[in-house]
mmCIF file with all atom_site columns, C-alpha atoms in Angstrom:
data_model
loop_
_atom_site.group_PDB
_atom_site.id
_atom_site.type_symbol
_atom_site.label_atom_id
_atom_site.label_alt_id
_atom_site.label_comp_id
_atom_site.label_asym_id
_atom_site.label_entity_id
_atom_site.label_seq_id
_atom_site.pdbx_PDB_ins_code
_atom_site.Cartn_x
_atom_site.Cartn_y
_atom_site.Cartn_z
_atom_site.occupancy
_atom_site.B_iso_or_equiv
_atom_site.pdbx_formal_charge
_atom_site.auth_seq_id
_atom_site.auth_comp_id
_atom_site.auth_asym_id
_atom_site.auth_atom_id
_atom_site.pdbx_PDB_model_num
ATOM 1   C CA . UNK V 1 1   ? 60.455 26.507 34.776 1.00 0.00 ? 98  UNK V CA 1
ATOM 2   C CA . UNK V 1 2   ? 58.588 23.238 35.176 1.00 0.00 ? 99  UNK V CA 1
ATOM 3   C CA . UNK V 1 3   ? 54.943 23.774 36.109 1.00 0.00 ? 100 UNK V CA 1
ATOM 4   C CA . UNK V 1 4   ? 52.132 21.314 36.713 1.00 0.00 ? 101 UNK V CA 1
ATOM 5   C CA . UNK V 1 5   ? 48.681 22.802 37.243 1.00 0.00 ? 102 UNK V CA 1
ATOM 6   C CA . UNK V 1 6   ? 45.771 20.572 38.184 1.00 0.00 ? 103 UNK V CA 1
ATOM 7   C CA . UNK V 1 7   ? 42.129 21.446 37.687 1.00 0.00 ? 104 UNK V CA 1
ATOM 8   C CA . UNK V 1 8   ? 38.729 19.781 37.756 1.00 0.00 ? 105 UNK V CA 1
ATOM 9   C CA . UNK V 1 9   ? 38.389 19.056 41.448 1.00 0.00 ? 106 UNK V CA 1
ATOM 10  C CA . UNK V 1 10  ? 35.247 19.819 43.403 1.00 0.00 ? 107 UNK V CA 1
ATOM 11  C CA . UNK V 1 11  ? 32.294 18.390 45.315 1.00 0.00 ? 108 UNK V CA 1
ATOM 12  C CA . UNK V 1 12  ? 30.606 15.320 43.849 1.00 0.00 ? 109 UNK V CA 1
ATOM 13  C CA . UNK V 1 13  ? 27.961 12.889 45.099 1.00 0.00 ? 110 UNK V CA 1
ATOM 14  C CA . UNK V 1 14  ? 28.878 9.291  45.902 1.00 0.00 ? 111 UNK V CA 1
ATOM 15  C CA . UNK V 1 15  ? 28.643 7.256  42.723 1.00 0.00 ? 112 UNK V CA 1
ATOM 16  C CA . UNK V 1 16  ? 29.345 10.307 40.597 1.00 0.00 ? 113 UNK V CA 1
ATOM 17  C CA . UNK V 1 17  ? 32.155 11.083 38.181 1.00 0.00 ? 114 UNK V CA 1
ATOM 18  C CA . UNK V 1 18  ? 34.820 13.729 37.836 1.00 0.00 ? 115 UNK V CA 1
ATOM 19  C CA . UNK V 1 19  ? 37.620 14.348 35.352 1.00 0.00 ? 116 UNK V CA 1
ATOM 20  C CA . UNK V 1 20  ? 40.860 15.884 36.557 1.00 0.00 ? 117 UNK V CA 1
ATOM 21  C CA . UNK V 1 21  ? 43.255 17.633 34.199 1.00 0.00 ? 118 UNK V CA 1
ATOM 22  C CA . UNK V 1 22  ? 46.896 18.555 34.588 1.00 0.00 ? 119 UNK V CA 1
ATOM 23  C CA . UNK V 1 23  ? 48.468 21.195 32.367 1.00 0.00 ? 120 UNK V CA 1
ATOM 24  C CA . UNK V 1 24  ? 52.211 20.764 31.996 1.00 0.00 ? 121 UNK V CA 1
ATOM 25  C CA . UNK V 1 25  ? 54.638 23.477 30.935 1.00 0.00 ? 122 UNK V CA 1
ATOM 26  C CA . UNK V 1 26  ? 58.347 24.206 30.993 1.00 0.00 ? 123 UNK V CA 1
ATOM 27  C CA . UNK V 1 27  ? 59.349 20.765 29.730 1.00 0.00 ? 124 UNK V CA 1
ATOM 28  C CA . UNK V 1 28  ? 58.550 18.261 26.990 1.00 0.00 ? 125 UNK V CA 1
ATOM 29  C CA . UNK V 1 29  ? 55.739 16.112 28.361 1.00 0.00 ? 126 UNK V CA 1
ATOM 30  C CA . UNK V 1 30  ? 56.328 13.185 26.005 1.00 0.00 ? 127 UNK V CA 1
ATOM 31  C CA . UNK V 1 31  ? 59.781 12.628 27.503 1.00 0.00 ? 128 UNK V CA 1
ATOM 32  C CA . UNK V 1 32  ? 58.365 11.742 30.913 1.00 0.00 ? 129 UNK V CA 1
ATOM 33  C CA . UNK V 1 33  ? 56.307 9.134  32.669 1.00 0.00 ? 130 UNK V CA 1
ATOM 34  C CA . UNK V 1 34  ? 53.558 10.810 34.737 1.00 0.00 ? 131 UNK V CA 1
ATOM 35  C CA . UNK V 1 35  ? 51.666 9.846  37.874 1.00 0.00 ? 132 UNK V CA 1
ATOM 36  C CA . UNK V 1 36  ? 48.731 10.804 40.031 1.00 0.00 ? 133 UNK V CA 1
ATOM 37  C CA . UNK V 1 37  ? 49.190 10.742 43.812 1.00 0.00 ? 134 UNK V CA 1
ATOM 38  C CA . UNK V 1 38  ? 46.493 11.604 46.343 1.00 0.00 ? 135 UNK V CA 1
ATOM 39  C CA . UNK V 1 39  ? 46.388 12.615 49.973 1.00 0.00 ? 136 UNK V CA 1
ATOM 40  C CA . UNK V 1 40  ? 43.264 12.292 52.094 1.00 0.00 ? 137 UNK V CA 1
ATOM 41  C CA . UNK V 1 41  ? 42.733 15.042 54.690 1.00 0.00 ? 138 UNK V CA 1
ATOM 42  C CA . UNK V 1 42  ? 45.242 14.604 57.506 1.00 0.00 ? 139 UNK V CA 1
ATOM 43  C CA . UNK V 1 43  ? 46.626 11.404 55.975 1.00 0.00 ? 140 UNK V CA 1
ATOM 44  C CA . UNK V 1 44  ? 49.738 10.299 54.117 1.00 0.00 ? 141 UNK V CA 1
ATOM 45  C CA . UNK V 1 45  ? 50.527 10.031 50.427 1.00 0.00 ? 142 UNK V CA 1
ATOM 46  C CA . UNK V 1 46  ? 48.803 7.359  48.352 1.00 0.00 ? 143 UNK V CA 1
ATOM 47  C CA . UNK V 1 47  ? 49.900 6.541  44.806 1.00 0.00 ? 144 UNK V CA 1
ATOM 48  C CA . UNK V 1 48  ? 46.965 6.355  42.384 1.00 0.00 ? 145 UNK V CA 1
ATOM 49  C CA . UNK V 1 49  ? 48.172 5.739  38.846 1.00 0.00 ? 146 UNK V CA 1
ATOM 50  C CA . UNK V 1 50  ? 51.139 5.794  36.485 1.00 0.00 ? 147 UNK V CA 1
ATOM 51  C CA . UNK V 1 51  ? 51.280 6.256  32.708 1.00 0.00 ? 148 UNK V CA 1
ATOM 52  C CA . UNK V 1 52  ? 54.348 5.902  30.514 1.00 0.00 ? 149 UNK V CA 1
ATOM 53  C CA . UNK V 1 53  ? 55.403 8.565  28.049 1.00 0.00 ? 150 UNK V CA 1
ATOM 54  C CA . UNK V 1 54  ? 53.739 6.831  25.117 1.00 0.00 ? 151 UNK V CA 1
ATOM 55  C CA . UNK V 1 55  ? 50.775 5.497  27.130 1.00 0.00 ? 152 UNK V CA 1
ATOM 56  C CA . UNK V 1 56  ? 52.017 1.933  26.554 1.00 0.00 ? 153 UNK V CA 1
ATOM 57  C CA . UNK V 1 57  ? 52.332 1.096  30.230 1.00 0.00 ? 154 UNK V CA 1
ATOM 58  C CA . UNK V 1 58  ? 49.585 2.043  32.655 1.00 0.00 ? 155 UNK V CA 1
ATOM 59  C CA . UNK V 1 59  ? 49.270 0.998  36.283 1.00 0.00 ? 156 UNK V CA 1
ATOM 60  C CA . UNK V 1 60  ? 46.659 1.606  38.974 1.00 0.00 ? 157 UNK V CA 1
ATOM 61  C CA . UNK V 1 61  ? 46.440 1.203  42.726 1.00 0.00 ? 158 UNK V CA 1
ATOM 62  C CA . UNK V 1 62  ? 44.095 -1.636 43.694 1.00 0.00 ? 159 UNK V CA 1
ATOM 63  C CA . UNK V 1 63  ? 41.875 0.909  45.460 1.00 0.00 ? 160 UNK V CA 1
ATOM 64  C CA . UNK V 1 64  ? 40.973 2.629  42.164 1.00 0.00 ? 161 UNK V CA 1
ATOM 65  C CA . UNK V 1 65  ? 41.370 -0.164 39.601 1.00 0.00 ? 162 UNK V CA 1
ATOM 66  C CA . UNK V 1 66  ? 38.285 -0.491 37.411 1.00 0.00 ? 163 UNK V CA 1
ATOM 67  C CA . UNK V 1 67  ? 36.957 2.922  38.440 1.00 0.00 ? 164 UNK V CA 1
ATOM 68  C CA . UNK V 1 68  ? 39.690 5.385  37.427 1.00 0.00 ? 165 UNK V CA 1
ATOM 69  C CA . UNK V 1 69  ? 41.282 5.823  33.994 1.00 0.00 ? 166 UNK V CA 1
ATOM 70  C CA . UNK V 1 70  ? 44.487 7.754  33.356 1.00 0.00 ? 167 UNK V CA 1
ATOM 71  C CA . UNK V 1 71  ? 45.286 9.214  29.954 1.00 0.00 ? 168 UNK V CA 1
ATOM 72  C CA . UNK V 1 72  ? 47.499 11.835 28.377 1.00 0.00 ? 169 UNK V CA 1
ATOM 73  C CA . UNK V 1 73  ? 47.645 14.053 25.315 1.00 0.00 ? 170 UNK V CA 1
ATOM 74  C CA . UNK V 1 74  ? 51.285 14.912 24.682 1.00 0.00 ? 171 UNK V CA 1
ATOM 75  C CA . UNK V 1 75  ? 50.361 17.286 21.875 1.00 0.00 ? 172 UNK V CA 1
ATOM 76  C CA . UNK V 1 76  ? 48.288 19.286 24.340 1.00 0.00 ? 173 UNK V CA 1
ATOM 77  C CA . UNK V 1 77  ? 50.821 18.916 27.178 1.00 0.00 ? 174 UNK V CA 1
ATOM 78  C CA . UNK V 1 78  ? 48.099 17.470 29.338 1.00 0.00 ? 175 UNK V CA 1
ATOM 79  C CA . UNK V 1 79  ? 47.472 14.576 31.714 1.00 0.00 ? 176 UNK V CA 1
ATOM 80  C CA . UNK V 1 80  ? 44.017 13.406 32.757 1.00 0.00 ? 177 UNK V CA 1
ATOM 81  C CA . UNK V 1 81  ? 42.337 11.263 35.384 1.00 0.00 ? 178 UNK V CA 1
ATOM 82  C CA . UNK V 1 82  ? 38.776 10.120 34.755 1.00 0.00 ? 179 UNK V CA 1
ATOM 83  C CA . UNK V 1 83  ? 37.221 9.094  38.056 1.00 0.00 ? 180 UNK V CA 1
ATOM 84  C CA . UNK V 1 84  ? 33.962 7.109  38.055 1.00 0.00 ? 181 UNK V CA 1
ATOM 85  C CA . UNK V 1 85  ? 31.890 5.453  40.773 1.00 0.00 ? 182 UNK V CA 1
ATOM 86  C CA . UNK V 1 86  ? 33.381 7.800  43.330 1.00 0.00 ? 183 UNK V CA 1
ATOM 87  C CA . UNK V 1 87  ? 33.285 6.881  47.004 1.00 0.00 ? 184 UNK V CA 1
ATOM 88  C CA . UNK V 1 88  ? 33.676 8.874  50.208 1.00 0.00 ? 185 UNK V CA 1
ATOM 89  C CA . UNK V 1 89  ? 37.133 7.352  50.656 1.00 0.00 ? 186 UNK V CA 1
ATOM 90  C CA . UNK V 1 90  ? 38.253 8.947  47.377 1.00 0.00 ? 187 UNK V CA 1
ATOM 91  C CA . UNK V 1 91  ? 38.072 12.351 49.071 1.00 0.00 ? 188 UNK V CA 1
ATOM 92  C CA . UNK V 1 92  ? 41.584 13.767 48.837 1.00 0.00 ? 189 UNK V CA 1
ATOM 93  C CA . UNK V 1 93  ? 43.895 16.303 47.281 1.00 0.00 ? 190 UNK V CA 1
ATOM 94  C CA . UNK V 1 94  ? 45.031 14.868 43.953 1.00 0.00 ? 191 UNK V CA 1
ATOM 95  C CA . UNK V 1 95  ? 48.537 15.725 42.781 1.00 0.00 ? 192 UNK V CA 1
ATOM 96  C CA . UNK V 1 96  ? 49.853 15.513 39.241 1.00 0.00 ? 193 UNK V CA 1
ATOM 97  C CA . UNK V 1 97  ? 53.461 14.342 39.432 1.00 0.00 ? 194 UNK V CA 1
ATOM 98  C CA . UNK V 1 98  ? 56.301 14.134 36.917 1.00 0.00 ? 195 UNK V CA 1
ATOM 99  C CA . UNK V 1 99  ? 58.693 11.202 37.013 1.00 0.00 ? 196 UNK V CA 1
ATOM 100 C CA . UNK V 1 100 ? 62.395 11.982 36.720 1.00 0.00 ? 197 UNK V CA 1
ATOM 101 C CA . UNK V 1 101 ? 64.971 9.959  34.844 1.00 0.00 ? 198 UNK V CA 1
ATOM 102 C CA . UNK V 1 102 ? 64.548 7.082  37.258 1.00 0.00 ? 199 UNK V CA 1
ATOM 103 C CA . UNK V 1 103 ? 61.442 6.153  39.216 1.00 0.00 ? 200 UNK V CA 1
ATOM 104 C CA . UNK V 1 104 ? 61.310 9.180  41.454 1.00 0.00 ? 201 UNK V CA 1
ATOM 105 C CA . UNK V 1 105 ? 58.833 12.065 41.503 1.00 0.00 ? 202 UNK V CA 1
ATOM 106 C CA . UNK V 1 106 ? 60.783 15.211 40.721 1.00 0.00 ? 203 UNK V CA 1
ATOM 107 C CA . UNK V 1 107 ? 57.992 17.769 40.252 1.00 0.00 ? 204 UNK V CA 1
ATOM 108 C CA . UNK V 1 108 ? 54.586 18.000 41.891 1.00 0.00 ? 205 UNK V CA 1
ATOM 109 C CA . UNK V 1 109 ? 51.601 20.188 41.086 1.00 0.00 ? 206 UNK V CA 1
ATOM 110 C CA . UNK V 1 110 ? 49.860 22.200 43.790 1.00 0.00 ? 207 UNK V CA 1
ATOM 111 C CA . UNK V 1 111 ? 47.002 19.692 43.925 1.00 0.00 ? 208 UNK V CA 1
ATOM 112 C CA . UNK V 1 112 ? 43.248 19.818 43.402 1.00 0.00 ? 209 UNK V CA 1
ATOM 113 C CA . UNK V 1 113 ? 40.739 18.853 46.090 1.00 0.00 ? 210 UNK V CA 1
ATOM 114 C CA . UNK V 1 114 ? 38.114 16.231 45.365 1.00 0.00 ? 211 UNK V CA 1
ATOM 115 C CA . UNK V 1 115 ? 35.332 15.873 47.924 1.00 0.00 ? 212 UNK V CA 1
ATOM 116 C CA . UNK V 1 116 ? 32.887 12.991 47.635 1.00 0.00 ? 213 UNK V CA 1
ATOM 117 C CA . UNK V 1 117 ? 29.858 13.640 49.798 1.00 0.00 ? 214 UNK V CA 1
ATOM 118 C CA . UNK V 1 118 ? 26.098 13.895 49.621 1.00 0.00 ? 215 UNK V CA 1
ATOM 119 C CA . UNK N 2 1   ? 48.583 0.202  56.617 1.00 0.00 ? 130 UNK N CA 1
ATOM 120 C CA . UNK N 2 2   ? 51.511 1.271  54.450 1.00 0.00 ? 131 UNK N CA 1
ATOM 121 C CA . UNK N 2 3   ? 53.785 -1.175 52.630 1.00 0.00 ? 132 UNK N CA 1
ATOM 122 C CA . UNK N 2 4   ? 56.807 0.815  53.832 1.00 0.00 ? 133 UNK N CA 1
ATOM 123 C CA . UNK N 2 5   ? 57.174 1.401  57.563 1.00 0.00 ? 134 UNK N CA 1
ATOM 124 C CA . UNK N 2 6   ? 58.302 4.730  59.005 1.00 0.00 ? 135 UNK N CA 1
ATOM 125 C CA . UNK N 2 7   ? 58.184 6.011  62.589 1.00 0.00 ? 136 UNK N CA 1
ATOM 126 C CA . UNK N 2 8   ? 55.175 8.326  63.025 1.00 0.00 ? 137 UNK N CA 1
ATOM 127 C CA . UNK N 2 9   ? 57.272 11.058 64.578 1.00 0.00 ? 138 UNK N CA 1
ATOM 128 C CA . UNK N 2 10  ? 60.788 12.112 65.485 1.00 0.00 ? 139 UNK N CA 1
ATOM 129 C CA . UNK N 2 11  ? 62.074 15.163 67.283 1.00 0.00 ? 140 UNK N CA 1
ATOM 130 C CA . UNK N 2 12  ? 65.345 16.865 68.064 1.00 0.00 ? 141 UNK N CA 1
ATOM 131 C CA . UNK N 2 13  ? 66.701 20.242 69.080 1.00 0.00 ? 142 UNK N CA 1
ATOM 132 C CA . UNK N 2 14  ? 67.908 22.891 66.624 1.00 0.00 ? 143 UNK N CA 1
ATOM 133 C CA . UNK N 2 15  ? 71.420 22.169 65.401 1.00 0.00 ? 144 UNK N CA 1
ATOM 134 C CA . UNK N 2 16  ? 71.162 18.486 66.220 1.00 0.00 ? 145 UNK N CA 1
ATOM 135 C CA . UNK N 2 17  ? 70.962 15.497 63.879 1.00 0.00 ? 146 UNK N CA 1
ATOM 136 C CA . UNK N 2 18  ? 68.024 13.189 63.273 1.00 0.00 ? 147 UNK N CA 1
ATOM 137 C CA . UNK N 2 19  ? 67.500 10.033 61.229 1.00 0.00 ? 148 UNK N CA 1
ATOM 138 C CA . UNK N 2 20  ? 64.255 8.674  59.810 1.00 0.00 ? 149 UNK N CA 1
ATOM 139 C CA . UNK N 2 21  ? 64.031 5.010  58.939 1.00 0.00 ? 150 UNK N CA 1
ATOM 140 C CA . UNK N 2 22  ? 62.037 3.360  56.169 1.00 0.00 ? 151 UNK N CA 1
ATOM 141 C CA . UNK N 2 23  ? 61.621 -0.400 56.281 1.00 0.00 ? 152 UNK N CA 1
ATOM 142 C CA . UNK N 2 24  ? 60.375 -2.498 53.387 1.00 0.00 ? 153 UNK N CA 1
ATOM 143 C CA . UNK N 2 25  ? 60.910 -5.880 51.801 1.00 0.00 ? 154 UNK N CA 1
ATOM 144 C CA . UNK N 2 26  ? 62.787 -7.677 49.059 1.00 0.00 ? 155 UNK N CA 1
ATOM 145 C CA . UNK N 2 27  ? 60.167 -6.738 46.466 1.00 0.00 ? 156 UNK N CA 1
ATOM 146 C CA . UNK N 2 28  ? 60.424 -2.997 47.019 1.00 0.00 ? 157 UNK N CA 1
ATOM 147 C CA . UNK N 2 29  ? 63.402 -1.423 48.820 1.00 0.00 ? 158 UNK N CA 1
ATOM 148 C CA . UNK N 2 30  ? 65.455 -4.588 48.394 1.00 0.00 ? 159 UNK N CA 1
ATOM 149 C CA . UNK N 2 31  ? 65.153 -4.365 44.633 1.00 0.00 ? 160 UNK N CA 1
ATOM 150 C CA . UNK N 2 32  ? 64.573 -0.720 43.691 1.00 0.00 ? 161 UNK N CA 1
ATOM 151 C CA . UNK N 2 33  ? 65.809 2.792  44.347 1.00 0.00 ? 162 UNK N CA 1
ATOM 152 C CA . UNK N 2 34  ? 64.365 4.768  47.239 1.00 0.00 ? 163 UNK N CA 1
ATOM 153 C CA . UNK N 2 35  ? 63.358 8.427  47.162 1.00 0.00 ? 164 UNK N CA 1
ATOM 154 C CA . UNK N 2 36  ? 62.450 10.792 49.974 1.00 0.00 ? 165 UNK N CA 1
ATOM 155 C CA . UNK N 2 37  ? 59.988 13.694 49.973 1.00 0.00 ? 166 UNK N CA 1
ATOM 156 C CA . UNK N 2 38  ? 59.524 16.653 52.287 1.00 0.00 ? 167 UNK N CA 1
ATOM 157 C CA . UNK N 2 39  ? 56.065 18.127 52.776 1.00 0.00 ? 168 UNK N CA 1
ATOM 158 C CA . UNK N 2 40  ? 55.979 21.433 54.597 1.00 0.00 ? 169 UNK N CA 1
ATOM 159 C CA . UNK N 2 41  ? 52.637 22.333 56.211 1.00 0.00 ? 170 UNK N CA 1
ATOM 160 C CA . UNK N 2 42  ? 50.013 23.262 53.646 1.00 0.00 ? 171 UNK N CA 1
ATOM 161 C CA . UNK N 2 43  ? 52.218 22.630 50.619 1.00 0.00 ? 172 UNK N CA 1
ATOM 162 C CA . UNK N 2 44  ? 52.801 19.927 48.016 1.00 0.00 ? 173 UNK N CA 1
ATOM 163 C CA . UNK N 2 45  ? 55.547 17.369 48.613 1.00 0.00 ? 174 UNK N CA 1
ATOM 164 C CA . UNK N 2 46  ? 59.015 18.141 47.310 1.00 0.00 ? 175 UNK N CA 1
ATOM 165 C CA . UNK N 2 47  ? 61.748 15.731 46.195 1.00 0.00 ? 176 UNK N CA 1
ATOM 166 C CA . UNK N 2 48  ? 64.527 15.593 48.760 1.00 0.00 ? 177 UNK N CA 1
ATOM 167 C CA . UNK N 2 49  ? 66.574 12.477 47.879 1.00 0.00 ? 178 UNK N CA 1
ATOM 168 C CA . UNK N 2 50  ? 66.434 10.197 44.831 1.00 0.00 ? 179 UNK N CA 1
ATOM 169 C CA . UNK N 2 51  ? 68.171 6.964  43.813 1.00 0.00 ? 180 UNK N CA 1
ATOM 170 C CA . UNK N 2 52  ? 68.838 6.186  47.503 1.00 0.00 ? 181 UNK N CA 1
ATOM 171 C CA . UNK N 2 53  ? 71.407 8.879  48.147 1.00 0.00 ? 182 UNK N CA 1
ATOM 172 C CA . UNK N 2 54  ? 71.362 11.617 45.508 1.00 0.00 ? 183 UNK N CA 1
ATOM 173 C CA . UNK N 2 55  ? 70.269 15.182 46.155 1.00 0.00 ? 184 UNK N CA 1
ATOM 174 C CA . UNK N 2 56  ? 68.518 17.303 43.505 1.00 0.00 ? 185 UNK N CA 1
ATOM 175 C CA . UNK N 2 57  ? 70.079 20.660 42.858 1.00 0.00 ? 186 UNK N CA 1
ATOM 176 C CA . UNK N 2 58  ? 69.096 23.159 45.523 1.00 0.00 ? 187 UNK N CA 1
ATOM 177 C CA . UNK N 2 59  ? 68.807 20.608 48.319 1.00 0.00 ? 188 UNK N CA 1
ATOM 178 C CA . UNK N 2 60  ? 71.458 21.365 50.972 1.00 0.00 ? 189 UNK N CA 1
ATOM 179 C CA . UNK N 2 61  ? 73.969 18.703 51.948 1.00 0.00 ? 190 UNK N CA 1
ATOM 180 C CA . UNK N 2 62  ? 72.460 18.680 55.445 1.00 0.00 ? 191 UNK N CA 1
ATOM 181 C CA . UNK N 2 63  ? 70.100 16.115 53.927 1.00 0.00 ? 192 UNK N CA 1
ATOM 182 C CA . UNK N 2 64  ? 71.443 12.651 53.133 1.00 0.00 ? 193 UNK N CA 1
ATOM 183 C CA . UNK N 2 65  ? 70.071 9.261  52.191 1.00 0.00 ? 194 UNK N CA 1
ATOM 184 C CA . UNK N 2 66  ? 71.300 5.711  52.452 1.00 0.00 ? 195 UNK N CA 1
ATOM 185 C CA . UNK N 2 67  ? 70.035 2.200  51.809 1.00 0.00 ? 196 UNK N CA 1
ATOM 186 C CA . UNK N 2 68  ? 71.023 -1.174 53.155 1.00 0.00 ? 197 UNK N CA 1
ATOM 187 C CA . UNK N 2 69  ? 69.182 -4.355 52.243 1.00 0.00 ? 198 UNK N CA 1
ATOM 188 C CA . UNK N 2 70  ? 65.464 -3.757 52.704 1.00 0.00 ? 199 UNK N CA 1
ATOM 189 C CA . UNK N 2 71  ? 65.777 -0.534 54.712 1.00 0.00 ? 200 UNK N CA 1
ATOM 190 C CA . UNK N 2 72  ? 66.559 3.079  53.911 1.00 0.00 ? 201 UNK N CA 1
ATOM 191 C CA . UNK N 2 73  ? 67.441 6.030  56.080 1.00 0.00 ? 202 UNK N CA 1
ATOM 192 C CA . UNK N 2 74  ? 67.092 9.786  55.720 1.00 0.00 ? 203 UNK N CA 1
ATOM 193 C CA . UNK N 2 75  ? 69.514 11.870 57.746 1.00 0.00 ? 204 UNK N CA 1
ATOM 194 C CA . UNK N 2 76  ? 69.207 15.550 58.535 1.00 0.00 ? 205 UNK N CA 1
ATOM 195 C CA . UNK N 2 77  ? 72.020 17.427 60.277 1.00 0.00 ? 206 UNK N CA 1
ATOM 196 C CA . UNK N 2 78  ? 72.145 20.966 61.626 1.00 0.00 ? 207 UNK N CA 1
ATOM 197 C CA . UNK N 2 79  ? 68.396 20.942 62.239 1.00 0.00 ? 208 UNK N CA 1
ATOM 198 C CA . UNK N 2 80  ? 66.512 24.180 61.655 1.00 0.00 ? 209 UNK N CA 1
ATOM 199 C CA . UNK N 2 81  ? 62.982 25.133 62.626 1.00 0.00 ? 210 UNK N CA 1
ATOM 200 C CA . UNK N 2 82  ? 62.232 25.366 58.903 1.00 0.00 ? 211 UNK N CA 1
ATOM 201 C CA . UNK N 2 83  ? 62.847 21.613 58.626 1.00 0.00 ? 212 UNK N CA 1
ATOM 202 C CA . UNK N 2 84  ? 59.642 20.900 60.552 1.00 0.00 ? 213 UNK N CA 1
ATOM 203 C CA . UNK N 2 85  ? 57.629 18.899 58.052 1.00 0.00 ? 214 UNK N CA 1
ATOM 204 C CA . UNK N 2 86  ? 56.319 15.480 57.140 1.00 0.00 ? 215 UNK N CA 1
ATOM 205 C CA . UNK N 2 87  ? 58.822 13.205 55.431 1.00 0.00 ? 216 UNK N CA 1
ATOM 206 C CA . UNK N 2 88  ? 57.904 10.289 53.171 1.00 0.00 ? 217 UNK N CA 1
ATOM 207 C CA . UNK N 2 89  ? 59.931 7.489  51.632 1.00 0.00 ? 218 UNK N CA 1
ATOM 208 C CA . UNK N 2 90  ? 58.822 5.923  48.377 1.00 0.00 ? 219 UNK N CA 1
ATOM 209 C CA . UNK N 2 91  ? 59.835 3.251  45.893 1.00 0.00 ? 220 UNK N CA 1
ATOM 210 C CA . UNK N 2 92  ? 58.490 0.858  43.277 1.00 0.00 ? 221 UNK N CA 1
ATOM 211 C CA . UNK N 2 93  ? 57.220 -2.524 44.417 1.00 0.00 ? 222 UNK N CA 1
ATOM 212 C CA . UNK N 2 94  ? 58.016 -5.115 41.771 1.00 0.00 ? 223 UNK N CA 1
ATOM 213 C CA . UNK N 2 95  ? 55.552 -7.679 43.141 1.00 0.00 ? 224 UNK N CA 1
ATOM 214 C CA . UNK N 2 96  ? 52.625 -5.269 43.417 1.00 0.00 ? 225 UNK N CA 1
ATOM 215 C CA . UNK N 2 97  ? 53.531 -3.359 40.218 1.00 0.00 ? 226 UNK N CA 1
ATOM 216 C CA . UNK N 2 98  ? 52.794 -0.241 42.204 1.00 0.00 ? 227 UNK N CA 1
ATOM 217 C CA . UNK N 2 99  ? 54.508 2.762  43.740 1.00 0.00 ? 228 UNK N CA 1
ATOM 218 C CA . UNK N 2 100 ? 54.533 2.447  47.503 1.00 0.00 ? 229 UNK N CA 1
ATOM 219 C CA . UNK N 2 101 ? 55.050 5.103  50.152 1.00 0.00 ? 230 UNK N CA 1
ATOM 220 C CA . UNK N 2 102 ? 55.788 5.020  53.830 1.00 0.00 ? 231 UNK N CA 1
ATOM 221 C CA . UNK N 2 103 ? 53.140 6.339  56.187 1.00 0.00 ? 232 UNK N CA 1
ATOM 222 C CA . UNK N 2 104 ? 55.131 9.511  56.766 1.00 0.00 ? 233 UNK N CA 1
ATOM 223 C CA . UNK N 2 105 ? 57.178 10.841 59.675 1.00 0.00 ? 234 UNK N CA 1
ATOM 224 C CA . UNK N 2 106 ? 56.447 14.147 61.338 1.00 0.00 ? 235 UNK N CA 1
ATOM 225 C CA . UNK N 2 107 ? 59.636 15.950 62.305 1.00 0.00 ? 236 UNK N CA 1
ATOM 226 C CA . UNK N 2 108 ? 59.465 18.370 65.216 1.00 0.00 ? 237 UNK N CA 1
ATOM 227 C CA . UNK N 2 109 ? 62.387 20.671 65.903 1.00 0.00 ? 238 UNK N CA 1
ATOM 228 C CA . UNK N 2 110 ? 62.074 21.509 69.575 1.00 0.00 ? 239 UNK N CA 1
#
């Protein structure tokens, strides 16, 4: 059974940093592109970042470019999102998402809440 | 403001059919596959349709997808109260080099 479990969310001051982790199980991580998608309270889905299976291709939404860094450790079956210079508008549930054989998101984690507030 | 445009809400009676539209442009829907996601209240999104019109295993054939030009449509027949959810379309935008989503459509089954 495919499972994606996020961790590392919490309350952080504006300007602070946080590192999210995603533990993958039930499949071979290095066969899949992975993404982070976020959802602000009461709002829609917003794509954050994408990383290819071998970390060769990495993309970011303009809203996080220069502040967030995605990485992965296939040997540890883990995906990460380093978030720096956090702003109030980064407050959201962050989902770890697996990409299927095409460009669609076939499995989603349960999400971890990040709250940026003083 | 989302790159893909969806109606904020749709509604229909149980047993009826509803369609949800997703409008984009030549750089996203016009060039790439569309997927649809269902988000039940308080839960993570779930893949409903991929590659425009394909259903993952376990998704009933009451759900269908189609694409024409720069627009896509999700259809749901035989509506059930359990279908009440937010529905999102998504695709890759080749000009932005980014995944783009619609703003979401809230389905109410009256």
